PDB file of C-alpha atoms in Angstrom:
ATOM      1  CA  MET A  24       6.378  -7.572  15.511  1.00 38.00           C
ATOM      2  CA  TYR A  25       7.156 -11.049  14.134  1.00 38.00           C
ATOM      3  CA  ARG A  26       7.194 -12.461  17.635  1.00 36.00           C
ATOM      4  CA  LEU A  27       3.725 -11.029  18.273  1.00 39.00           C
ATOM      5  CA  CYS A  28       2.434 -12.587  15.042  1.00 39.00           C
ATOM      6  CA  VAL A  29       3.789 -15.995  16.045  1.00 39.00           C
ATOM      7  CA  LEU A  30       2.851 -15.646  19.703  1.00 40.00           C
ATOM      8  CA  PHE A  31      -0.777 -14.888  18.957  1.00 43.00           C
ATOM      9  CA  GLY A  32      -0.998 -17.151  15.910  1.00 43.00           C
ATOM     10  CA  ILE A  33      -1.936 -14.260  13.676  1.00 41.00           C
ATOM     11  CA  ILE A  34      -1.698 -14.830   9.959  1.00 42.00           C
ATOM     12  CA  CYS A  35      -0.416 -11.653   8.361  1.00 45.00           C
ATOM     13  CA  SER A  36       1.473 -12.296   5.139  1.00 43.00           C
ATOM     14  CA  SER A  37       2.616  -8.834   4.065  1.00 44.00           C
ATOM     15  CA  LEU A  38       3.332  -7.398   7.490  1.00 46.00           C
ATOM     16  CA  CYS A  39       5.094 -10.373   9.044  1.00 44.00           C
ATOM     17  CA  ALA A  40       6.865 -11.203   5.790  1.00 43.00           C
ATOM     18  CA  GLN A  41       8.786  -7.928   5.975  1.00 47.00           C
ATOM     19  CA  VAL A  42      10.322  -8.593   9.386  1.00 52.00           C
ATOM     20  CA  ASP A  43      14.021  -9.500   9.413  1.00 60.00           C
ATOM     21  CA  ARG A  44      14.478  -8.852   5.694  1.00 77.00           C
ATOM     22  CA  GLY A  45      16.953  -6.022   6.054  1.00 84.00           C
ATOM     23  CA  TYR A  46      14.521  -3.157   5.623  1.00 89.00           C
ATOM     24  CA  ILE A  47      14.750  -0.053   7.790  1.00 90.00           C
ATOM     25  CA  VAL A  48      11.335   1.109   6.552  1.00 93.00           C
ATOM     26  CA  GLU A  49       7.940  -0.569   6.868  1.00 94.00           C
ATOM     27  CA  VAL A  50       4.696  -0.691   4.965  1.00 95.00           C
ATOM     28  CA  GLY A  51       2.779   2.445   5.943  1.00 94.00           C
ATOM     29  CA  ASP A  52       5.893   4.603   6.436  1.00 96.00           C
ATOM     30  CA  LYS A  53       6.413   7.718   4.349  1.00 96.00           C
ATOM     31  CA  ALA A  54       8.862   6.818   1.602  1.00 96.00           C
ATOM     32  CA  PRO A  55      12.203   8.569   1.853  1.00 96.00           C
ATOM     33  CA  LEU A  56      12.475  11.341  -0.725  1.00 95.00           C
ATOM     34  CA  PHE A  57      15.200  11.148  -3.338  1.00 94.00           C
ATOM     35  CA  THR A  58      16.080  12.116  -6.875  1.00 93.00           C
ATOM     36  CA  ALA A  59      17.597   9.644  -9.326  1.00 90.00           C
ATOM     37  CA  LYS A  60      18.868   9.997 -12.862  1.00 87.00           C
ATOM     38  CA  THR A  61      18.331   7.324 -15.513  1.00 85.00           C
ATOM     39  CA  ILE A  62      20.997   6.375 -18.028  1.00 81.00           C
ATOM     40  CA  ASP A  63      19.159   8.410 -20.691  1.00 82.00           C
ATOM     41  CA  GLY A  64      19.172  11.524 -18.490  1.00 86.00           C
ATOM     42  CA  GLN A  65      15.590  11.363 -17.196  1.00 88.00           C
ATOM     43  CA  ILE A  66      15.243  12.701 -13.641  1.00 91.00           C
ATOM     44  CA  ILE A  67      12.939  10.826 -11.273  1.00 89.00           C
ATOM     45  CA  ASP A  68      12.011  13.033  -8.304  1.00 92.00           C
ATOM     46  CA  ILE A  69       9.956  11.097  -5.773  1.00 91.00           C
ATOM     47  CA  GLU A  70       8.617  14.244  -4.121  1.00 93.00           C
ATOM     48  CA  LYS A  71       7.339  15.579  -7.458  1.00 94.00           C
ATOM     49  CA  SER A  72       5.903  12.142  -8.244  1.00 94.00           C
ATOM     50  CA  ILE A  73       3.596  12.003  -5.228  1.00 94.00           C
ATOM     51  CA  GLY A  74       0.124  11.404  -6.611  1.00 96.00           C
ATOM     52  CA  LYS A  75       1.343   8.518  -8.751  1.00 97.00           C
ATOM     53  CA  VAL A  76       2.054   4.869  -7.986  1.00 98.00           C
ATOM     54  CA  ILE A  77       5.811   4.315  -7.958  1.00 97.00           C
ATOM     55  CA  MET A  78       7.645   1.028  -8.323  1.00 97.00           C
ATOM     56  CA  LEU A  79      11.250   1.189  -7.204  1.00 96.00           C
ATOM     57  CA  LYS A  80      13.472  -1.801  -8.055  1.00 95.00           C
ATOM     58  CA  PHE A  81      16.978  -2.220  -6.628  1.00 94.00           C
ATOM     59  CA  THR A  82      19.217  -4.380  -8.788  1.00 90.00           C
ATOM     60  CA  ALA A  83      22.778  -5.212  -9.806  1.00 86.00           C
ATOM     61  CA  SER A  84      24.305  -6.951 -12.818  1.00 83.00           C
ATOM     62  CA  TRP A  85      26.066  -9.452 -10.559  1.00 83.00           C
ATOM     63  CA  CYS A  86      22.793 -10.463  -8.853  1.00 88.00           C
ATOM     64  CA  GLY A  87      21.390 -13.703 -10.292  1.00 90.00           C
ATOM     65  CA  VAL A  88      17.983 -13.316  -8.646  1.00 92.00           C
ATOM     66  CA  CYS A  89      17.736  -9.761 -10.040  1.00 91.00           C
ATOM     67  CA  MET A  90      18.547 -10.971 -13.548  1.00 91.00           C
ATOM     68  CA  HIS A  91      15.820 -13.621 -13.232  1.00 93.00           C
ATOM     69  CA  GLU A  92      13.210 -11.226 -11.841  1.00 94.00           C
ATOM     70  CA  MET A  93      13.739  -8.236 -14.139  1.00 94.00           C
ATOM     71  CA  PRO A  94      12.318  -9.834 -17.334  1.00 96.00           C
ATOM     72  CA  VAL A  95       9.289 -10.954 -15.309  1.00 97.00           C
ATOM     73  CA  ILE A  96       8.802  -7.359 -14.101  1.00 97.00           C
ATOM     74  CA  GLU A  97       9.184  -6.191 -17.713  1.00 97.00           C
ATOM     75  CA  LYS A  98       6.491  -8.553 -18.946  1.00 97.00           C
ATOM     76  CA  GLU A  99       4.016  -8.554 -16.068  1.00 97.00           C
ATOM     77  CA  VAL A 100       4.322  -5.019 -14.673  1.00 98.00           C
ATOM     78  CA  TRP A 101       6.091  -2.612 -17.027  1.00 98.00           C
ATOM     79  CA  GLN A 102       4.413  -3.668 -20.271  1.00 98.00           C
ATOM     80  CA  LYS A 103       1.026  -3.553 -18.556  1.00 98.00           C
ATOM     81  CA  HIS A 104       1.417  -0.115 -16.927  1.00 98.00           C
ATOM     82  CA  LYS A 105       4.082   1.783 -18.886  1.00 97.00           C
ATOM     83  CA  ASP A 106       1.522   3.930 -20.735  1.00 97.00           C
ATOM     84  CA  ASN A 107      -0.407   4.759 -17.570  1.00 97.00           C
ATOM     85  CA  GLU A 108       0.467   8.336 -16.584  1.00 96.00           C
ATOM     86  CA  ASP A 109      -0.330   7.456 -12.947  1.00 97.00           C
ATOM     87  CA  PHE A 110       2.485   4.877 -12.809  1.00 98.00           C
ATOM     88  CA  ILE A 111       6.235   5.415 -12.560  1.00 95.00           C
ATOM     89  CA  MET A 112       8.898   2.750 -12.447  1.00 95.00           C
ATOM     90  CA  ILE A 113      12.624   2.946 -11.986  1.00 92.00           C
ATOM     91  CA  ALA A 114      15.282   0.341 -11.357  1.00 93.00           C
ATOM     92  CA  LEU A 115      18.410   1.492  -9.567  1.00 92.00           C
ATOM     93  CA  THR A 116      21.758  -0.243  -9.856  1.00 88.00           C
ATOM     94  CA  LYS A 117      23.325  -0.659  -6.452  1.00 80.00           C
ATOM     95  CA  ASP A 118      26.952  -0.004  -5.503  1.00 69.00           C
ATOM     96  CA  THR A 119      28.041   1.778  -8.679  1.00 62.00           C
ATOM     97  CA  ASP A 120      30.521   4.554  -8.047  1.00 61.00           C
ATOM     98  CA  LYS A 121      32.883   5.104 -10.981  1.00 60.00           C
ATOM     99  CA  LYS A 122      31.546   6.659 -14.194  1.00 62.00           C
ATOM    100  CA  PRO A 123      32.753   4.009 -16.693  1.00 64.00           C
ATOM    101  CA  GLN A 124      31.470   1.296 -14.376  1.00 68.00           C
ATOM    102  CA  ARG A 125      28.001   2.924 -14.172  1.00 70.00           C
ATOM    103  CA  GLU A 126      27.306   2.841 -17.891  1.00 75.00           C
ATOM    104  CA  LYS A 127      28.781  -0.643 -18.255  1.00 77.00           C
ATOM    105  CA  GLU A 128      26.648  -1.883 -15.328  1.00 75.00           C
ATOM    106  CA  ILE A 129      23.412  -0.660 -16.893  1.00 84.00           C
ATOM    107  CA  LYS A 130      24.302  -1.899 -20.390  1.00 84.00           C
ATOM    108  CA  THR A 131      25.089  -5.313 -18.912  1.00 82.00           C
ATOM    109  CA  ILE A 132      21.725  -5.406 -17.134  1.00 85.00           C
ATOM    110  CA  ILE A 133      19.847  -4.446 -20.314  1.00 90.00           C
ATOM    111  CA  GLU A 134      21.740  -7.057 -22.354  1.00 88.00           C
ATOM    112  CA  LYS A 135      21.144  -9.800 -19.775  1.00 86.00           C
ATOM    113  CA  THR A 136      17.466  -9.066 -19.219  1.00 93.00           C
ATOM    114  CA  GLY A 137      16.098  -7.245 -22.280  1.00 94.00           C
ATOM    115  CA  VAL A 138      14.224  -4.777 -20.069  1.00 95.00           C
ATOM    116  CA  THR A 139      12.986  -1.467 -21.445  1.00 95.00           C
ATOM    117  CA  TYR A 140      11.957   0.252 -18.225  1.00 94.00           C
ATOM    118  CA  PRO A 141      14.065   3.131 -16.862  1.00 93.00           C
ATOM    119  CA  ILE A 142      17.275   2.161 -15.108  1.00 91.00           C
ATOM    120  CA  GLY A 143      19.219   4.618 -13.020  1.00 87.00           C
ATOM    121  CA  ILE A 144      22.303   4.650 -10.896  1.00 84.00           C
ATOM    122  CA  ASP A 145      22.314   4.534  -7.125  1.00 87.00           C
ATOM    123  CA  TYR A 146      25.663   6.154  -6.492  1.00 83.00           C
ATOM    124  CA  ASN A 147      27.372   4.279  -3.665  1.00 84.00           C
ATOM    125  CA  SER A 148      23.986   2.815  -2.619  1.00 89.00           C
ATOM    126  CA  LYS A 149      22.839   6.094  -1.045  1.00 92.00           C
ATOM    127  CA  ILE A 150      19.200   5.576  -2.052  1.00 94.00           C
ATOM    128  CA  PHE A 151      19.262   1.869  -1.175  1.00 94.00           C
ATOM    129  CA  ASN A 152      20.479   2.766   2.312  1.00 94.00           C
ATOM    130  CA  MET A 153      17.416   4.995   2.813  1.00 95.00           C
ATOM    131  CA  PHE A 154      15.270   1.849   2.595  1.00 95.00           C
ATOM    132  CA  ALA A 155      17.465  -1.047   3.731  1.00 93.00           C
ATOM    133  CA  GLU A 156      20.380  -1.837   5.974  1.00 90.00           C
ATOM    134  CA  LYS A 157      23.802  -1.163   4.502  1.00 88.00           C
ATOM    135  CA  LYS A 158      24.750  -4.853   4.199  1.00 85.00           C
ATOM    136  CA  ALA A 159      21.279  -6.079   3.154  1.00 87.00           C
ATOM    137  CA  GLY A 160      20.837  -8.056  -0.065  1.00 84.00           C
ATOM    138  CA  VAL A 161      20.036  -6.166  -3.239  1.00 86.00           C
ATOM    139  CA  THR A 162      16.988  -7.858  -4.797  1.00 87.00           C
ATOM    140  CA  ARG A 163      14.146  -5.598  -3.644  1.00 94.00           C
ATOM    141  CA  SER A 164      11.054  -3.919  -5.042  1.00 96.00           C
ATOM    142  CA  ILE A 165       9.246  -1.143  -3.232  1.00 97.00           C
ATOM    143  CA  ILE A 166       5.773   0.087  -4.112  1.00 98.00           C
ATOM    144  CA  ILE A 167       4.943   3.647  -3.071  1.00 97.00           C
ATOM    145  CA  ASP A 168       1.324   4.776  -3.155  1.00 98.00           C
ATOM    146  CA  GLN A 169      -0.179   8.049  -4.334  1.00 97.00           C
ATOM    147  CA  ASN A 170       0.264   9.606  -0.876  1.00 97.00           C
ATOM    148  CA  GLY A 171       3.989   8.849  -0.792  1.00 96.00           C
ATOM    149  CA  ASP A 172       3.531   5.972   1.656  1.00 97.00           C
ATOM    150  CA  ILE A 173       5.219   2.602   1.279  1.00 97.00           C
ATOM    151  CA  ALA A 174       2.519   0.178   0.204  1.00 97.00           C
ATOM    152  CA  PHE A 175       4.529  -2.996  -0.405  1.00 96.00           C
ATOM    153  CA  LEU A 176       8.060  -4.342   0.089  1.00 96.00           C
ATOM    154  CA  THR A 177       9.599  -7.408  -1.554  1.00 93.00           C
ATOM    155  CA  ARG A 178      12.810  -9.312  -0.979  1.00 90.00           C
ATOM    156  CA  LEU A 179      14.212 -11.845  -3.430  1.00 89.00           C
ATOM    157  CA  PHE A 180      11.810 -13.330  -5.981  1.00 90.00           C
ATOM    158  CA  LYS A 181       8.996 -15.498  -4.764  1.00 91.00           C
ATOM    159  CA  GLN A 182       6.061 -15.937  -7.132  1.00 93.00           C
ATOM    160  CA  ASP A 183       3.356 -15.585  -4.479  1.00 93.00           C
ATOM    161  CA  GLU A 184       4.911 -12.377  -3.140  1.00 94.00           C
ATOM    162  CA  PHE A 185       5.387 -11.076  -6.688  1.00 96.00           C
ATOM    163  CA  ASP A 186       1.717 -11.755  -7.454  1.00 96.00           C
ATOM    164  CA  GLU A 187       0.722  -9.954  -4.248  1.00 96.00           C
ATOM    165  CA  MET A 188       2.873  -6.991  -5.312  1.00 96.00           C
ATOM    166  CA  LYS A 189       1.162  -6.901  -8.738  1.00 97.00           C
ATOM    167  CA  ASN A 190      -2.241  -6.976  -7.022  1.00 97.00           C
ATOM    168  CA  THR A 191      -1.176  -4.068  -4.821  1.00 97.00           C
ATOM    169  CA  ILE A 192      -0.140  -2.048  -7.892  1.00 98.00           C
ATOM    170  CA  ASN A 193      -3.419  -2.856  -9.651  1.00 97.00           C
ATOM    171  CA  GLN A 194      -5.481  -1.906  -6.586  1.00 97.00           C
ATOM    172  CA  LEU A 195      -3.623   1.383  -6.145  1.00 97.00           C
ATOM    173  CA  LEU A 196      -4.031   2.274  -9.817  1.00 97.00           C
ATOM    174  CA  SER A 197      -7.759   1.514  -9.692  1.00 94.00           C
ATOM    175  CA  LYS A 198      -8.343   4.180  -7.016  1.00 83.00           C
TER     176      LYS A 198
END
């Protein structure tokens, strides 16, 4: 797809920006269904959440870009939409497998970033691997629309892409 965009000189920021970023899903695809548990025991079931806008954030305590981005998400997304019953957000820690490590991982993330949004555990990256290649980098946000379709994909933290993601969330919530 990227080659076609370049070949024909088409400007397509969101679509072409997702090519070669380690995703195995695309904007417009049905989001893979999964259930995740937050550190406080809350269950997030994507299938039961269809009808809401969902922001899924993959993170890790060892990821510098993640630690930079998470407070920005807290301030510019979570604080704005946390009381909206049509919005769900969850961050998932990648690669955690042993129980003591899981709790320590999440506590470290909260201490480093000060975030208050729900953080869950992606045991052995099973959920991550539904969206991205096994060896792909961790810093990712995925926006899922009310129909359960992927509406936006990010990789790393770039302000213009982050702003575009926020606009996508706002547009979806205004429907």
